[in-house]
Structures are given as C-alpha cells and as structure tokens.
Short mmCIF file of C-alpha atoms in Angstrom, two decimals:
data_model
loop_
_atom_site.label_atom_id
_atom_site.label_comp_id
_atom_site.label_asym_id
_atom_site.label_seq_id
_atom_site.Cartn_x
_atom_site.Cartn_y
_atom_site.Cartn_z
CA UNK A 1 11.16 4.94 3.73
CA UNK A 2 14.71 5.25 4.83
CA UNK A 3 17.38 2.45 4.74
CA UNK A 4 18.27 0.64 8.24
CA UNK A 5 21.60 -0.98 7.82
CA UNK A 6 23.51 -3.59 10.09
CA UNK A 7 26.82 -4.49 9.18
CA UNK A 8 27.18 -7.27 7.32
CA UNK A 9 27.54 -10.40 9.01
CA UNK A 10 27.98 -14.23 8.78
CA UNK A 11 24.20 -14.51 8.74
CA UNK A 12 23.61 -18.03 8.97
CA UNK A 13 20.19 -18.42 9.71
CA UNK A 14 17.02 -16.13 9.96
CA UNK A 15 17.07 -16.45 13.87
CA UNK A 16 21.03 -15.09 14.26
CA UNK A 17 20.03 -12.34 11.18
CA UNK A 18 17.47 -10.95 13.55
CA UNK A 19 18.64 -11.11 16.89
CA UNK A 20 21.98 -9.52 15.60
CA UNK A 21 20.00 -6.72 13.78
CA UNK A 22 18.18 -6.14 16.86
CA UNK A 23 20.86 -6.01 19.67
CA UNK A 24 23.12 -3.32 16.81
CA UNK A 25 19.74 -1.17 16.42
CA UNK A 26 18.58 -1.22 20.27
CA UNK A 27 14.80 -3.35 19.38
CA UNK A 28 13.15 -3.72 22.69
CA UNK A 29 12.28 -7.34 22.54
CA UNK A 30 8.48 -8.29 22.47
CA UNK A 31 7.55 -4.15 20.89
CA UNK A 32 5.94 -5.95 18.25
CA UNK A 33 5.69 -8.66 16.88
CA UNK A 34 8.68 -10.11 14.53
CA UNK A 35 7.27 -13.17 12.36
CA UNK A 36 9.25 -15.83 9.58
CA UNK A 37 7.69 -15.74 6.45
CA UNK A 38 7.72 -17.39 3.15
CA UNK A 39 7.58 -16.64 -0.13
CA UNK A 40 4.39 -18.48 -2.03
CA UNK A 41 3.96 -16.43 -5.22
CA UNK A 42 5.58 -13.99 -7.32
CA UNK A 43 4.31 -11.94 -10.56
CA UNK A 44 5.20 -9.14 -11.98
CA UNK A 45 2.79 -6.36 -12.14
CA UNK A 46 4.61 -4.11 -14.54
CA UNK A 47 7.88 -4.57 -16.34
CA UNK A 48 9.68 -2.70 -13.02
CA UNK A 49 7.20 -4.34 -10.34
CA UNK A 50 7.57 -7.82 -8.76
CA UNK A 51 4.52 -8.83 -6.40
CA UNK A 52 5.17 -11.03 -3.82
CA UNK A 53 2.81 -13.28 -1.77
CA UNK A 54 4.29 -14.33 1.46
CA UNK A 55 2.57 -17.49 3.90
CA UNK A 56 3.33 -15.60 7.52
CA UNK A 57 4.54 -18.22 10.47
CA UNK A 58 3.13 -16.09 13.61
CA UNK A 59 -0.31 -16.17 14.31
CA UNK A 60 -0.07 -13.22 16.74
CA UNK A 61 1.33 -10.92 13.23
CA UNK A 62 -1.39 -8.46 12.10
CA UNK A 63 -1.58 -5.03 10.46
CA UNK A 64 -4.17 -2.41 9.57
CA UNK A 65 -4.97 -1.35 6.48
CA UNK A 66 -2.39 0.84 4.77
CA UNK A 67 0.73 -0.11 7.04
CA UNK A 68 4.16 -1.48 5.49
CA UNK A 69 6.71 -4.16 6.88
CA UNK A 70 9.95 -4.16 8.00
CA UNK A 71 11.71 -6.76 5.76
CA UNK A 72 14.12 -8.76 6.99
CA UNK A 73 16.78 -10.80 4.50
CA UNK A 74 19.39 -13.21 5.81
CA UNK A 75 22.53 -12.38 4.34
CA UNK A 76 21.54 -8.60 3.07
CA UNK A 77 22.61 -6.19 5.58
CA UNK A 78 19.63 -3.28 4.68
CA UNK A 79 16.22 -4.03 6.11
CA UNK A 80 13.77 -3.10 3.77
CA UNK A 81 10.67 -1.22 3.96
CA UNK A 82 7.72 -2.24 2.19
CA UNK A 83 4.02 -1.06 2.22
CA UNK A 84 1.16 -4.10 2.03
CA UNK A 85 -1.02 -4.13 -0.84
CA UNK A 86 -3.43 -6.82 0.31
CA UNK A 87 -6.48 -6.41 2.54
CA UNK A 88 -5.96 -7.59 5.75
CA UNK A 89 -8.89 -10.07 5.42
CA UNK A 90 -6.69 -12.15 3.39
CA UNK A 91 -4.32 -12.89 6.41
CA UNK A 92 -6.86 -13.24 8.75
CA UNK A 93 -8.14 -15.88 6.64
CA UNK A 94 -5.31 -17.48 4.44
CA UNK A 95 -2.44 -16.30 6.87
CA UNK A 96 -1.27 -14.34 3.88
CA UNK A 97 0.11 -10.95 2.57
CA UNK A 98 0.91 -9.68 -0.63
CA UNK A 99 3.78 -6.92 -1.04
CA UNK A 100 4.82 -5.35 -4.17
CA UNK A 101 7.94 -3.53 -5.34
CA UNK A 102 9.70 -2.05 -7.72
CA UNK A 103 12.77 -2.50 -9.11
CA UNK A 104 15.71 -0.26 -7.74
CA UNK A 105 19.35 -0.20 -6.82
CA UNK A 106 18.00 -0.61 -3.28
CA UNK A 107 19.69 -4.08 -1.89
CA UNK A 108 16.30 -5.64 -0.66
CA UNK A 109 14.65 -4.78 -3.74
CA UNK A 110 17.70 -6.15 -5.93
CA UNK A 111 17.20 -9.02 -4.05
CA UNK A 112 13.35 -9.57 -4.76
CA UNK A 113 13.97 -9.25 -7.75
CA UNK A 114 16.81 -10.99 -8.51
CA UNK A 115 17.53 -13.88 -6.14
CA UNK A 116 14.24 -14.54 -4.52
CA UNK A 117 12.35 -17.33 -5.59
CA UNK A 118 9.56 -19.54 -4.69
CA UNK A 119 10.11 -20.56 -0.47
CA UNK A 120 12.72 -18.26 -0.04
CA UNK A 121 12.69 -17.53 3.65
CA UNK A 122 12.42 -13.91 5.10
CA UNK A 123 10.58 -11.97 8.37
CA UNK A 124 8.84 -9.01 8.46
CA UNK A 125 7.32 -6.57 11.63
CA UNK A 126 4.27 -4.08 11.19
CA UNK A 127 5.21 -0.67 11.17
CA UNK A 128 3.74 2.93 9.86
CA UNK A 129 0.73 5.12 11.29
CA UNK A 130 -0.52 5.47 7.64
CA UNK A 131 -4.15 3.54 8.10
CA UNK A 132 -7.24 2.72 8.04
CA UNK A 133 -9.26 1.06 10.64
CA UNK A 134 -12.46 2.15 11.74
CA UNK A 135 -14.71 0.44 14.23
CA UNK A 136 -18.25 -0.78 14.08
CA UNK A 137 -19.06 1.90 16.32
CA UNK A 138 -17.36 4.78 14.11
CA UNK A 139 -18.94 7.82 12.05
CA UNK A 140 -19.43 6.35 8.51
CA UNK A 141 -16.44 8.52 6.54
CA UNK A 142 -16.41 8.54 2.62
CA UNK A 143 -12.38 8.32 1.72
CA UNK A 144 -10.56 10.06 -1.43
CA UNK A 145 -7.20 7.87 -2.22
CA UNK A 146 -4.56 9.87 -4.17
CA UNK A 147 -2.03 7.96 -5.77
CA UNK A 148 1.44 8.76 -7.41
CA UNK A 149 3.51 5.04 -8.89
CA UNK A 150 4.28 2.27 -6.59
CA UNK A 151 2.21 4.87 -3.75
CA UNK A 152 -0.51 2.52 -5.11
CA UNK A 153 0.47 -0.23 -2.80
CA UNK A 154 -1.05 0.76 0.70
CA UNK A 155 -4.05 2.85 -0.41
CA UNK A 156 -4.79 -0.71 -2.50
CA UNK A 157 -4.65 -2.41 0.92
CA UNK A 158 -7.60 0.41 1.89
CA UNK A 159 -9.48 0.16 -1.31
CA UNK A 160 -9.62 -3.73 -0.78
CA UNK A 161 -10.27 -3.27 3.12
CA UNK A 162 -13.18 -1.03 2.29
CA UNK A 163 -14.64 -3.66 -0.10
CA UNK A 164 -14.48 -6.36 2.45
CA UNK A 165 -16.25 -3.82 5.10
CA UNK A 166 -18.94 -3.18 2.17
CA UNK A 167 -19.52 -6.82 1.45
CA UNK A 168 -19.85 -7.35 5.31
CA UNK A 169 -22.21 -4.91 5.47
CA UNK A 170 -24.58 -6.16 2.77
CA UNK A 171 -23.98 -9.94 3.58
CA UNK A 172 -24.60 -9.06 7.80
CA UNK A 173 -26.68 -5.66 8.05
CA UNK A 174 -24.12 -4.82 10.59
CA UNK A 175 -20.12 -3.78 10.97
CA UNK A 176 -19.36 -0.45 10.16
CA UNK A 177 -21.34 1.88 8.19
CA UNK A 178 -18.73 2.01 4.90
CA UNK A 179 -19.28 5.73 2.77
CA UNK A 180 -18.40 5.90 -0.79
CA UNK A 181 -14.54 5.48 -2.43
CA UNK A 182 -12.82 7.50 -4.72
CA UNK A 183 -9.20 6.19 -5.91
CA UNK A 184 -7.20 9.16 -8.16
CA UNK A 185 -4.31 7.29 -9.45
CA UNK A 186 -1.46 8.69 -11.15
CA UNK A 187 1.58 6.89 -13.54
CA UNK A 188 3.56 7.42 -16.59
CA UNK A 189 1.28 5.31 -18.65
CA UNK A 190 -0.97 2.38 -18.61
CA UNK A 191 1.78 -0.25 -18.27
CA UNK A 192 2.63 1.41 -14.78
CA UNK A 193 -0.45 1.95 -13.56
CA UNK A 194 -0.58 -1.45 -11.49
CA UNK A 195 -3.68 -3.72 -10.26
CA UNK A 196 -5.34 -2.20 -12.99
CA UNK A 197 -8.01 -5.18 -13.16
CA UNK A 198 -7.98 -5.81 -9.40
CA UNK A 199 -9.06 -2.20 -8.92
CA UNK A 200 -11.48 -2.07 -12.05
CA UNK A 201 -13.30 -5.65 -10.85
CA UNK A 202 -13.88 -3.56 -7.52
CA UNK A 203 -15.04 -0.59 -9.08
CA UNK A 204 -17.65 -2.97 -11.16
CA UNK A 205 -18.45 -5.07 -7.61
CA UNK A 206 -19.50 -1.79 -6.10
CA UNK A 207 -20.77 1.06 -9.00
CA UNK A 208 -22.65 2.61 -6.55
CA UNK A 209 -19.81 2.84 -3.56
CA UNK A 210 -16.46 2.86 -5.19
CA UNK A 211 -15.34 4.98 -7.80
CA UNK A 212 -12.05 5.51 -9.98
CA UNK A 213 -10.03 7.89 -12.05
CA UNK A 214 -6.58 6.76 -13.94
CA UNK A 215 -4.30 9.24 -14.95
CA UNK A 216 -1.32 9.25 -17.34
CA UNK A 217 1.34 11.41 -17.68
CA UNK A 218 3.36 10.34 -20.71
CA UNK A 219 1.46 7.58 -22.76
CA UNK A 220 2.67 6.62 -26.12
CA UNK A 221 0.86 4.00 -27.17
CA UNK A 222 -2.95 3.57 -27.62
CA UNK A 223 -5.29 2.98 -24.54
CA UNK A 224 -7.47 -0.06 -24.44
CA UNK A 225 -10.91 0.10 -24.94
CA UNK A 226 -11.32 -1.69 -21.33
CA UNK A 227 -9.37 1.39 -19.71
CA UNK A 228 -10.56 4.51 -22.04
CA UNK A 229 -13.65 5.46 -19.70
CA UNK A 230 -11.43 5.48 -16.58
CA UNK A 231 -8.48 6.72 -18.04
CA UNK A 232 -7.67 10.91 -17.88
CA UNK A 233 -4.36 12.14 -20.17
CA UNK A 234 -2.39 14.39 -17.64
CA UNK A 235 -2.00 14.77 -14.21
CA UNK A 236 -4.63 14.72 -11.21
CA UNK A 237 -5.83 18.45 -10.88
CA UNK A 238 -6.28 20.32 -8.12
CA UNK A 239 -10.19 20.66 -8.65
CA UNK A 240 -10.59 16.92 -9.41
CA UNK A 241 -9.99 16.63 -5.87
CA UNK A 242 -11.49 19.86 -4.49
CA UNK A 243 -14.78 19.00 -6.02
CA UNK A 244 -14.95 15.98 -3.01
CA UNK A 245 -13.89 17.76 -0.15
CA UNK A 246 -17.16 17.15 2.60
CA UNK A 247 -17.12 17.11 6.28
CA UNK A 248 -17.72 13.25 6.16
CA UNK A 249 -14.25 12.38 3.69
CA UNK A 250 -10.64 11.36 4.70
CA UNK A 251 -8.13 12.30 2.07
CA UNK A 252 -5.05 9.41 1.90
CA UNK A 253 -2.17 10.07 0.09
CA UNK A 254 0.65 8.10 -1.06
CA UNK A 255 3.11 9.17 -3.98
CA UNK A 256 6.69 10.92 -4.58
CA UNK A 257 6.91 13.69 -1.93
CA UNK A 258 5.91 16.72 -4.47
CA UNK A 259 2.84 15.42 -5.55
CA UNK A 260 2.22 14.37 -1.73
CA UNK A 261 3.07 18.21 -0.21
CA UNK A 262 1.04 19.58 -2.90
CA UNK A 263 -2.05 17.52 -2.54
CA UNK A 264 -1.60 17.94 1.12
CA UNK A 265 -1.19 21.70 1.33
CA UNK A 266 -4.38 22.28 -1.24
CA UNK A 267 -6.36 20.94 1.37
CA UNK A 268 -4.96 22.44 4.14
CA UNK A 269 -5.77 25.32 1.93
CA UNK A 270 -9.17 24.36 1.65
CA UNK A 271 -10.01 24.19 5.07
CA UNK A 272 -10.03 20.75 5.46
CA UNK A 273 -8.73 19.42 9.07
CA UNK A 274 -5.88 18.29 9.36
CA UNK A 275 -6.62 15.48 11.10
CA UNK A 276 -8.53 14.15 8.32
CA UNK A 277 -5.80 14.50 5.74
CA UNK A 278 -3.50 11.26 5.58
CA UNK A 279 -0.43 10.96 3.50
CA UNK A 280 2.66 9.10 3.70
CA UNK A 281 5.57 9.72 1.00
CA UNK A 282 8.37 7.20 -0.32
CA UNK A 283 11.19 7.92 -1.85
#
C-alpha cells in the first residue's frame, strides 16, 4: 500500500493527530468509522515480523475478512497501512484485532517495531475491497488462498473466518454453507513462513475442509519433522493451482506484485472469471 504523509506537526494528542491529518488530506467526516486503539500484545512471528494485538475503543469499528487498517501514530507523520490477520470473530467478541508486520525502513513500521510497547496508543479506519464475506443466503464457494511473505496476513484473516463459518455450521446446522480451503503459501524458508502452527492446528481442526501446502524457496537448514508433510522445496507451480480451478472456487491472492500478476493472469488464462479471481499486492 502506498504511503499517506501529513507534515509533521506538534502532535500532542491522538485527537489533534487525526483531525489535522484529516482536514490536510480532505476526509469527509463520519465516511467511516475512525476508532482509538491500544496496544495489548506483541510477539514476534519471525525474526523480521512483530504481531500486534490491539483492544479497539469504538464499538461501531468493524471489518470483513481480508481488509487492512489505516494506522494512525501520534507524532509520525506517515499513516500506515496494514492488512488484519485475525478473524473478525475475535473483535466481535473480545473487541480485538491482531495486525502483523514486518520490519522495514517504512516510519510506522520502524515505529512498531522499535518504540511501541505494551498500551501504546494509536487509531486505525477499515479500508480495502480485498474480502471475504458471504451471507447465509450465498452459493457455498470452495476458496484457493495464494500466498507470497507477509501477503499471509489477510488471506489468514479468511482462513480463520472460514473456520469460524465451519464451526458455526456444525455447532448450528445453519449459517452459510462453507466449501473446502486450500492455502498455497510461499517464503524463503521455514523461519518466514509465519502462523505456521495457527494454520497447521486449523488444517488438523478441519482434515476434511481445509487443506495446506508450504513452500520454500531458499531453505538451508533441515525441516522439522512437524512441517515435512506440508512442506514443498520451490516455488508454487502453475499446475498446483490449475489442478483446483471449478466453477464453485474463488482464487485470493496476496504476495509481491510478480507472483500476484502471474497467478492472476494464469487464471485469466484459464478461463476462470474474473470476478472470481481476488488479489491484492503490497509492496
């Protein structure tokens, strides 16, 4: 996502930081909703990625599935833009979101990682068309998530949303009528592939319904015996993901822009709609 910049400014408080960022940038008060938050939990997820978990104020703030936040730092000039890994379950429930991000020259994600600590005080504001929300009503759709790094983060947010819609399912008998998952997830090496047990717990919950496939590009060291069956040496292939193409799937993808254009185009190239091909790219 691209930087948004203010000039810097005597920021004093989180109020004055926001309503000066929106009168330079034109924000049409009320266009959606602009909630405090704070910071309850960090971990790192990888040696370059720093999860946070952030307790939101407004109780008017939701997202869907898949959708980042506009980050908001007193005192830092660039509002960041983050994608949620979390389900959104967890913040209709615990009023909660978990983001997760990786270490760059970036100035929000300098200052995640190296000023931001336990109540640190920020806002955030949905944003992003990248999502997944279907209705109770809906056609039951089998998804393919395609993953490149940190891209991880919102198709996580679907993985887990489609596990809570599952579990609803079998604990109700109603809700909507959740297909089968396949994640294809791509990093340099194990290290960097992140929520490797979060994902792996819901492939176990669900054997039948959700599926994975790891991929590493430039492993050194030796794979754990936990990871070897789910783990493929090289990238994601062109077939891997041709071989799920249906009239009932939804291809999301989320990685560096070449692997995103080129996962894109194969199945534009394969005749599937366009309208059922999702990507978003960060850079």
């Amino acid at each position: 996502m691209e930087d948004k910049k203010v000039e810097p400014g005597p920021y004093v408080t989180l109020d004055n930081f926001l309503c000066e960022w929106e009168q330079r940038n034109g924000v049409i008060a009320g266009l959606r909703v602009v909630s405090a938050a704070k910071v309850c939990g960090t971990a790192y997820e990888s040696p370059s990625v720093k999860r946070l978990r952030l307790l939101v104020a407004d109780k008017d703030f939701s997202f869907k599935a898949g959708q980042w936040v506009d980050f908001f730092i007193p005192g830092v000039s660039v509002v960041g833009g983050f994608s949620i890994c979390s389900s959104p379950r967890l913040l209709e429930q615990e009023r909660m979101i978990d983001l997760a991000v990786k270490y760059t020259n970036h100035p929000p994600a300098l200052w995640i990682h190296n000023q931001c600590t336990l109540d640190s005080e920020v806002a955030v504001r949905v944003g992003g068309e990248f999502f997944f929300d279907p209705q109770p009503a809906d056609t039951s759709r089998n998804l393919v998530l395609i993953a490149g790094g940190v891209g991880i983060n919102p198709l996580l947010s679907i993985l887990r949303h489609s596990a809570d819609l599952h579990r609803a399912q079998a604990d109700k008998g109603s809700g909507y009528a959740m297909g089968t998952v396949k994640l294809f997830y791509s990093a340099k090496n194990t290290s960097e592939l992140l929520f490797k047990k979060n994902i792996l717990d819901l492939v176990n919950e669900f054997p039948e319904k959700i599926a994975c496939s790891l991929h590493v590009t430039k492993q050194t060291t030796q794979i754990s015996a936990e990871l070897k069956p789910y783990i493929t040496e090289g990238r994601i292939t062109e077939k891997e993901i041709r071989d799920h193409i249906s009239k009932e799937t939804l291809f999301y993808i989320c990685g560096p822009p070449p692997m995103t254009d080129f996962f894109s185009k194969q199945l534009e190239n394969s005749h599937v709609p366009k309208e059922h091909i999702c990507f978003e790219k960060w850079w």
